[in-house]
XYZ file of C-alpha atoms in Angstrom:
581
model
C 34.881 -84.509 47.825
C 31.816 -86.652 47.746
C 29.217 -86.163 45.120
C 26.642 -85.385 47.716
C 28.742 -82.524 49.163
C 29.439 -81.111 45.660
C 25.673 -81.127 45.059
C 24.965 -79.256 48.336
C 27.565 -76.621 47.466
C 26.096 -76.091 43.970
C 22.562 -75.875 45.477
C 23.779 -73.098 47.913
C 25.480 -71.166 45.010
C 22.346 -71.389 42.838
C 20.121 -70.322 45.724
C 22.427 -67.402 46.657
C 22.405 -66.345 42.942
C 18.572 -66.415 42.784
C 18.476 -64.352 46.028
C 20.994 -61.884 44.627
C 19.063 -61.587 41.423
C 15.836 -60.808 43.273
C 17.716 -58.206 45.343
C 19.096 -56.598 42.200
C 15.639 -56.552 40.560
C 14.049 -55.009 43.735
C 16.800 -52.358 43.822
C 16.273 -51.518 40.191
C 12.493 -51.320 40.624
C 13.049 -49.125 43.690
C 15.348 -46.958 41.629
C 12.988 -46.459 38.572
C 9.642 -46.302 40.505
C 10.709 -44.362 43.547
C 13.900 -42.421 42.827
C 13.189 -41.698 39.096
C 9.372 -42.148 39.142
C 8.506 -38.458 39.016
C 10.820 -37.774 36.122
C 9.574 -40.774 34.101
C 5.931 -39.790 34.729
C 6.745 -36.263 33.552
C 8.390 -37.586 30.352
C 5.416 -39.897 29.677
C 2.950 -37.041 30.266
C 4.866 -34.825 27.937
C 4.760 -37.540 25.227
C 1.149 -38.485 25.655
C -0.741 -35.628 27.347
C -2.289 -32.978 25.193
C -3.857 -29.638 26.281
C -6.707 -28.543 24.030
C -8.173 -25.064 24.404
C -11.810 -24.427 23.275
C -11.323 -20.718 22.438
C -14.147 -18.325 23.198
C -14.436 -15.164 21.111
C -13.038 -11.768 22.179
C -15.808 -9.158 22.221
C -16.348 -7.100 18.966
C -16.278 -3.319 18.617
C -18.988 -1.519 16.574
C -19.741 1.988 15.553
C -22.974 3.661 16.908
C -24.729 2.991 13.491
C -23.916 -0.721 13.522
C -20.719 -1.058 11.487
C -18.107 -3.521 12.661
C -14.852 -1.795 13.522
C -13.145 -4.737 15.146
C -14.282 -8.373 15.040
C -12.804 -11.900 14.930
C -11.733 -13.997 11.955
C -11.211 -17.795 12.148
C -7.691 -18.930 11.484
C -5.630 -22.048 12.270
C -2.725 -23.214 14.356
C -0.460 -25.755 12.562
C 0.842 -28.493 14.783
C 2.831 -31.688 14.513
C 2.357 -34.945 16.432
C 5.936 -36.098 16.677
C 5.416 -39.855 16.967
C 3.383 -39.916 13.767
C 5.889 -38.028 11.544
C 7.509 -39.968 8.715
C 9.522 -37.084 7.196
C 12.463 -35.759 9.055
C 12.484 -32.093 10.439
C 14.632 -30.783 7.660
C 12.364 -32.109 4.980
C 9.212 -30.881 6.700
C 10.699 -27.346 7.142
C 11.727 -27.253 3.394
C 8.260 -28.282 2.312
C 6.292 -25.942 4.598
C 8.374 -22.703 4.264
C 7.505 -21.781 0.600
C 3.830 -22.136 1.288
C 3.890 -20.262 4.570
C 5.837 -17.315 3.140
C 3.487 -16.934 0.181
C 0.806 -15.956 2.789
C 3.196 -14.003 5.072
C 2.528 -10.225 5.066
C 6.052 -9.192 6.275
C 7.632 -11.462 3.663
C 5.425 -9.959 0.928
C 6.179 -6.451 2.051
C 9.920 -6.885 2.097
C 11.257 -5.014 -0.819
C 14.855 -6.360 -0.795
C 15.772 -9.896 -1.981
C 18.344 -10.190 0.795
C 15.729 -9.445 3.376
C 13.360 -12.077 1.906
C 16.182 -14.613 2.008
C 16.727 -13.905 5.734
C 13.101 -14.399 6.503
C 13.036 -17.580 4.485
C 16.065 -18.980 6.258
C 14.703 -18.006 9.677
C 11.407 -19.685 8.991
C 13.060 -22.992 8.052
C 15.285 -22.816 11.009
C 12.425 -22.121 13.417
C 10.263 -25.064 12.150
C 13.313 -27.412 12.095
C 14.269 -26.541 15.709
C 10.876 -26.920 17.013
C 10.599 -30.400 15.659
C 14.076 -31.443 16.777
C 14.442 -29.989 20.302
C 11.174 -30.420 22.044
C 10.409 -33.610 24.103
C 6.655 -33.160 23.658
C 4.653 -35.228 21.215
C 2.460 -32.229 20.349
C 4.422 -29.410 18.824
C 2.872 -26.090 17.799
C 4.603 -24.924 14.507
C 2.768 -21.831 13.229
C -0.049 -19.515 14.137
C -2.349 -17.419 11.920
C -2.878 -20.039 9.206
C -5.609 -19.027 6.843
C -8.214 -21.380 5.371
C -6.515 -21.240 1.971
C -3.028 -21.935 3.461
C -4.480 -24.763 5.531
C -5.776 -26.370 2.321
C -2.378 -26.001 0.641
C -0.597 -27.664 3.500
C -3.029 -30.390 3.662
C -2.400 -31.036 -0.122
C 1.172 -31.872 0.756
C -0.095 -35.009 2.747
C 2.654 -34.813 5.387
C 1.588 -37.436 7.909
C 1.534 -36.176 11.459
C 0.556 -32.593 10.831
C -2.742 -31.121 11.997
C -4.655 -27.898 12.625
C -6.400 -26.307 15.561
C -8.936 -23.582 14.799
C -8.934 -20.277 16.666
C -9.769 -16.598 16.056
C -7.718 -13.463 15.534
C -8.701 -9.816 15.338
C -10.312 -8.684 12.054
C -10.626 -5.049 10.789
C -13.288 -4.883 8.083
C -12.955 -1.063 8.027
C -9.038 -1.373 7.714
C -7.354 1.112 9.929
C -10.429 3.284 10.565
C -10.402 4.792 14.129
C -7.169 3.162 15.092
C -6.512 5.526 17.891
C -9.940 4.876 19.225
C -9.915 1.070 19.054
C -6.330 0.325 19.916
C -5.042 -3.214 19.115
C -4.602 -6.719 20.656
C -1.021 -8.060 21.254
C 0.575 -10.654 23.559
C 1.587 -10.185 27.137
C 4.694 -11.706 28.751
C 3.333 -15.202 28.859
C 1.862 -15.154 25.314
C -1.732 -14.424 26.200
C -3.822 -11.923 24.197
C -3.950 -8.480 25.795
C -5.556 -5.267 24.647
C -3.288 -2.225 24.217
C -4.285 1.378 23.944
C -7.673 2.805 23.116
C -10.826 0.769 23.857
C -8.915 -2.589 23.594
C -6.655 -1.423 26.489
C -9.218 0.363 28.710
C -11.890 -2.341 28.389
C -9.647 -5.398 28.089
C -11.503 -7.172 30.875
C -14.892 -6.504 29.321
C -13.706 -7.721 25.865
C -11.466 -10.650 26.734
C -12.966 -14.171 26.443
C -12.600 -16.889 29.086
C -11.555 -20.130 27.300
C -12.276 -23.766 28.237
C -9.105 -25.783 28.842
C -9.366 -29.461 28.110
C -6.546 -31.920 28.900
C -6.555 -35.412 27.251
C -4.148 -38.394 27.082
C -3.164 -39.987 23.779
C -2.080 -43.461 22.856
C 1.293 -44.260 20.963
C -0.530 -43.305 17.685
C -1.561 -40.029 18.979
C -5.263 -40.928 19.298
C -7.155 -39.479 22.247
C -8.021 -41.708 25.214
C -11.280 -39.947 25.927
C -11.869 -41.772 29.184
C -8.649 -40.010 30.532
C -9.846 -36.592 29.801
C -10.038 -33.662 32.215
C -11.460 -30.197 31.713
C -11.764 -26.973 33.853
C -13.908 -23.928 33.326
C -16.319 -23.239 30.534
C -15.760 -20.980 27.495
C -17.336 -17.620 27.845
C -17.337 -15.009 25.008
C -16.172 -11.425 25.716
C -18.649 -8.610 25.752
C -19.379 -6.666 22.523
C -19.148 -2.866 22.767
C -20.832 -0.269 20.597
C -18.958 3.034 20.397
C -20.544 6.496 20.069
C -18.492 6.863 16.824
C -20.542 7.545 13.686
C -18.892 5.742 10.814
C -19.651 8.320 8.215
C -18.334 11.046 10.433
C -15.178 9.126 11.186
C -14.436 8.353 7.481
C -15.039 12.046 6.698
C -12.662 13.509 9.313
C -9.914 10.976 8.640
C -9.882 11.693 4.881
C -10.127 15.507 5.318
C -7.480 15.558 7.998
C -4.948 13.531 6.111
C -5.496 15.752 3.052
C -5.038 18.847 5.043
C -1.864 17.666 6.875
C -0.416 17.083 3.416
C -1.808 20.301 1.916
C -0.503 22.523 4.764
C 2.733 20.498 5.176
C 2.022 19.904 8.811
C 3.772 17.375 11.003
C 0.535 16.011 12.360
C -3.064 16.808 13.126
C -6.238 16.016 15.034
C -9.873 16.299 14.555
C -12.525 15.733 17.353
C -16.290 15.851 16.836
C -18.577 15.800 19.783
C -22.289 16.241 20.649
C -22.076 18.864 23.403
C -25.521 17.995 24.681
C -24.741 14.335 25.493
C -20.938 14.340 25.517
C -20.854 11.544 22.881
C -17.797 11.502 20.721
C -19.048 11.304 17.073
C -15.621 11.127 15.481
C -11.967 11.279 16.770
C -9.099 11.180 14.285
C -5.344 11.719 14.377
C -2.773 11.717 11.559
C -0.348 10.012 11.105
C -2.017 6.865 12.288
C -1.305 3.093 12.098
C -2.732 -0.209 10.971
C -4.022 -2.143 13.978
C -3.446 -5.531 12.295
C 0.114 -4.680 11.475
C 0.877 -2.537 14.599
C 4.291 -4.080 14.982
C 5.343 -2.527 11.647
C 4.919 1.028 12.995
C 6.812 3.290 15.408
C 5.528 2.818 18.930
C 5.104 6.587 19.257
C 1.993 6.266 16.977
C 0.144 3.957 19.254
C -1.124 6.499 21.813
C -4.070 8.691 21.120
C -2.613 12.238 20.904
C -5.891 13.831 21.809
C -5.429 12.480 25.283
C -1.652 11.785 25.606
C -0.165 14.959 24.128
C -0.061 18.190 26.185
C 0.346 21.567 24.652
C -0.347 25.172 25.390
C -3.764 26.094 23.821
C -2.971 29.691 22.914
C -6.022 31.977 21.914
C -8.625 29.230 21.991
C -8.245 29.450 25.812
C -9.523 33.110 25.608
C -13.010 31.724 25.525
C -12.503 30.251 29.032
C -11.155 33.491 30.295
C -14.078 35.500 28.919
C -16.615 32.817 30.263
C -15.061 33.065 33.765
C -15.199 36.906 33.633
C -18.798 37.091 32.407
C -20.067 34.448 34.954
C -18.191 36.013 37.835
C -19.607 39.439 36.787
C -16.098 40.811 36.755
C -16.704 42.047 33.227
C -19.515 42.481 30.734
C -19.431 42.051 26.998
C -19.350 45.903 26.648
C -16.782 46.402 29.477
C -13.984 48.675 28.265
C -10.353 47.843 28.853
C -8.491 50.850 30.425
C -5.059 49.189 30.013
C -5.082 48.143 26.387
C -3.499 51.196 24.848
C -0.008 49.691 24.888
C 2.072 46.646 25.796
C 1.683 45.519 29.334
C 4.725 45.592 31.662
C 4.567 43.021 34.555
C 7.749 42.853 36.586
C 10.672 42.465 34.243
C 8.430 41.126 31.437
C 6.725 43.015 28.607
C 3.654 41.383 27.204
C 2.443 42.369 23.667
C -0.457 41.579 21.412
C 0.016 39.064 18.636
C 0.345 41.811 15.976
C 1.835 44.444 18.285
C -1.232 46.654 17.650
C -3.116 48.323 20.549
C -6.723 49.604 21.010
C -7.476 51.951 23.892
C -10.767 51.394 25.618
C -11.537 48.319 23.469
C -14.627 46.407 24.789
C -14.570 42.781 25.640
C -16.684 41.572 22.707
C -14.451 43.301 20.236
C -11.312 42.240 22.141
C -12.229 38.635 21.886
C -13.015 39.012 18.232
C -9.501 40.403 17.391
C -7.775 38.181 19.974
C -6.334 41.029 22.100
C -3.860 39.617 24.708
C -3.869 42.772 26.773
C -7.747 42.694 27.138
C -7.544 39.130 28.383
C -5.018 40.199 31.012
C -7.387 42.934 31.999
C -10.253 40.414 32.276
C -8.202 38.048 34.395
C -7.097 40.750 36.757
C -10.702 41.803 37.240
C -11.616 38.269 38.142
C -8.742 37.780 40.566
C -6.275 34.894 40.774
C -8.152 32.804 43.244
C -11.485 32.956 41.495
C -9.941 32.636 37.990
C -8.072 29.464 39.135
C -11.372 28.022 40.483
C -13.113 28.578 37.155
C -10.215 26.894 35.258
C -10.525 23.903 37.432
C -14.254 23.766 37.109
C -13.808 23.743 33.397
C -11.795 20.525 33.830
C -8.401 21.857 32.916
C -5.797 19.560 34.404
C -8.251 16.708 35.197
C -8.483 13.410 33.254
C -11.499 13.066 31.077
C -12.926 9.784 32.503
C -13.391 8.292 29.065
C -12.957 4.639 28.139
C -9.650 5.035 26.346
C -6.461 3.723 27.936
C -4.463 6.829 27.291
C -6.758 9.068 29.440
C -4.874 11.014 32.055
C -4.672 14.377 33.685
C -2.290 17.198 32.659
C 0.302 18.987 34.837
C -1.235 21.927 36.713
C 1.094 24.505 38.226
C 0.669 25.800 41.698
C 2.590 28.916 40.871
C 0.134 31.810 40.128
C 1.960 35.112 40.408
C 1.041 38.235 38.369
C 3.010 37.138 35.341
C 1.402 33.633 35.335
C -2.032 35.090 35.699
C -1.338 37.386 32.729
C 0.050 34.790 30.333
C -2.456 32.140 31.229
C -5.285 34.454 30.459
C -4.529 34.077 26.838
C -3.462 30.439 26.895
C 0.249 30.498 27.303
C 2.055 28.932 30.155
C -0.768 26.532 30.845
C -0.839 22.966 29.672
C -3.846 21.072 28.473
C -4.763 18.179 26.040
C -7.250 18.446 23.191
C -10.078 16.567 24.860
C -9.874 18.869 27.832
C -10.309 21.819 25.552
C -13.280 20.257 23.799
C -14.862 19.338 27.061
C -14.490 22.919 28.364
C -15.819 24.747 25.315
C -18.677 22.189 24.921
C -19.828 23.326 28.331
C -20.235 26.842 27.049
C -22.166 25.461 24.007
C -24.435 23.350 26.280
C -25.777 26.246 28.273
C -22.972 26.020 30.861
C -23.509 22.243 31.606
C -20.410 20.071 31.426
C -21.212 16.564 30.140
C -18.794 13.646 30.632
C -17.168 12.919 27.230
C -18.400 9.402 26.207
C -16.984 6.915 23.626
C -19.020 3.815 24.641
C -22.699 3.828 23.864
C -23.674 0.302 25.041
C -22.283 -3.054 26.052
C -23.666 -6.540 25.094
C -23.187 -9.308 27.646
C -23.742 -12.400 25.467
C -23.715 -14.800 28.359
C -26.791 -13.186 30.009
C -28.090 -11.763 26.733
C -28.176 -8.415 28.389
C -27.706 -4.959 26.791
C -26.221 -2.387 29.078
C -26.708 1.240 27.876
C -24.262 3.881 28.947
C -26.288 7.041 29.803
C -24.989 10.529 29.311
C -23.712 11.992 32.543
C -23.773 15.534 33.654
C -20.606 16.511 35.578
C -21.598 19.980 36.836
C -22.968 23.342 35.931
C -19.747 25.331 35.168
C -21.304 28.598 34.401
C -24.911 29.887 34.420
C -27.135 29.482 31.417
C -27.334 33.217 31.057
C -23.590 33.596 31.064
C -23.276 30.735 28.491
C -25.705 32.569 26.170
C -23.663 35.744 26.417
C -20.428 33.994 25.691
C -21.994 32.058 22.789
C -23.034 35.330 21.195
C -19.484 36.797 21.757
C -17.988 33.683 20.082
C -20.370 33.940 17.168
C -19.348 37.508 16.611
C -15.793 36.476 16.837
C -16.193 34.056 13.864
C -18.007 36.756 11.841
C -15.284 39.323 12.584
C -12.197 37.217 12.286
C -13.183 34.819 9.550
C -15.516 36.764 7.234
C -14.500 35.069 4.047
C -15.397 31.610 5.556
C -18.328 32.465 7.789
C -20.352 34.571 5.366
C -20.460 31.892 2.678
C -22.235 29.496 4.983
C -25.986 29.031 5.635
C -25.369 27.782 9.244
C -24.246 29.738 12.191
C -20.954 29.159 13.902
C -19.402 30.156 17.232
C -15.803 29.581 18.043
C -12.294 30.699 18.511
C -8.998 30.250 16.545
C -5.648 29.645 18.109
C -2.069 30.015 17.142
C 0.023 28.744 19.993
C 3.767 28.596 20.485
C 5.470 25.198 21.094
C 7.522 24.801 24.228
C 10.963 23.272 23.898
C 13.131 21.405 26.372
C 15.098 24.390 27.392
C 12.075 26.156 28.857
C 11.631 28.567 25.961
C 9.630 28.240 22.632
C 10.405 27.084 19.223
C 11.139 29.923 16.796
C 9.850 28.265 13.664
C 6.823 26.192 14.734
C 3.261 26.794 15.916
C 0.093 24.741 16.715
C -2.768 26.087 14.558
C -6.263 25.265 15.911
C -9.917 26.226 15.640
C -12.621 25.065 17.976
C -16.248 25.905 17.275
C -19.821 24.713 17.529
C -22.849 24.889 15.185
C -25.584 25.946 15.112
C -25.032 28.636 17.802
C -28.343 28.454 19.616
C -28.835 24.629 19.579
C -25.488 23.038 18.655
C -25.512 19.684 17.028
C -21.750 19.373 17.216
C -18.657 20.871 18.557
C -15.431 20.382 16.615
C -11.721 20.945 17.240
C -9.241 20.999 14.412
C -5.631 21.116 15.347
C -2.631 21.126 13.073
C 0.945 20.807 14.486
C 3.668 22.908 12.798
C 2.024 23.766 9.399
C 4.594 25.011 7.010
C 2.360 26.927 4.508
C 1.060 29.293 7.226
C 1.463 29.415 11.077
C -1.964 30.877 11.662
C -5.046 28.957 12.768
C -7.214 31.231 10.700
C -5.356 30.227 7.531
C -5.044 26.446 8.019
C -7.273 24.962 10.836
C -10.241 27.154 10.213
C -10.694 26.358 6.457
C -10.370 22.636 7.351
C -12.974 23.081 10.068
C -15.450 24.610 7.665
C -14.761 22.116 4.992
C -15.619 19.350 7.334
C -18.585 21.207 8.784
C -20.190 21.636 5.446
C -20.511 17.939 5.098
C -21.460 17.387 8.755
C -24.570 19.515 8.251
C -25.762 16.719 5.955
C -24.699 13.817 8.101
C -26.067 14.962 11.538
């Protein structure tokens, strides 16, 4: 083969190789840029894109007298920028864990060494796995870092660690009014969400609207500001001032806790309200919980029992029966009962008085004072089922309160109203209410027959517009006439003097109210044999009440009677309320 021909063949081979090389390069470019382009772009974004959130503040919650119940406290989020780390994940986890746990409340509260060891190992594992498994450059490691802990971690001089500042809920009054405030937890996607109480009911008012800011970083983790993007602006949540008086709240919580322990009760409640305006001055339940450590408590404690727990009111309900009878003119305070000389037989049932004693021709004033069941049946029968039912509904029994607390709801209301139901419900048995419904109803009597809407929020501050929104007291309806209310108030004042002489006569202030000792329904349709709900609801002074207060003790062991447990607690608190209000 001639040299010229060999040259031509080599030239063709070289040329073909060059063409083939170009084709291979083009195919690889097509593969990486078109087929795998989206995936590579996502990986690059994960490595170099960082989302910063400029946190706005959640609204604070205050007492009516300006004390902060719930606010916000600055804390830090610890993060790592993976491409700047010089220590390996195991080393970092071992260095951070001892510092983190010295400031960790669950770890400090753990009483057993074995439990502390488990928490320690889980903390190390959590940090190590976050650093190892994520493809992102920016890695969140730990929330709720205090200023002191931040300084201690910075002293370790671990390259690649940093901090983002944000806020968490802060409780300067500790667990005061926990059932009123509720708490802030996380929803399913990790966002702050209010649960229970005001936090739950007014979450949309309180929650902030944060500013989200996306930026790209270079290989060293430094921001490329010209590649930034932001959406929305940070807006603080609204502050709310409650109607709660701090001194009243502290008083009733301390006295209630002491009384539950003293009378060996399972639980208890105290509600103090201004009947003229409907403003709740204090609302306490025991046992309670710590809002900051809500996750450490049984979830059954989260709900406000004054709204969420239903019960049969017993003799306190007799005030409503008498008010309906007086206002409908079915009875007068001196009307005599012609069927009170013995136990009442209605159908197959025999209904007795609480002490199985009977008083022929007893008048209504005296009957209310000694809590005579047969006299209440007499009054209800005189009123008539249809009219009595109307009065009960007008008093708000069965209806939700309309208050800014998440647990607010109505109670079951039976449609069955035969002769037996009319009889038993006249003295508060076989009818279900909650504590706030009873307070609202009796407050209507105290307030000259006018029902006011119970109120827990006094004002709202819109910081964006610098606008203060006052919540005005709202009249619901005139339940009974002013004249009827005055008559019933006098009867309730006589009831206190007659039934609680050792308590009432020692005081310089007048009181009108009614004790109650009610049975507790069980799941089988009957009643517990060894447990009662002892209660006392009353207002003072009688003519121009400054407050109405319900005291309720569930299953006191020292005595089942409201007169011997709930009433002494009521007067003990009322003595001090005279000085506070």
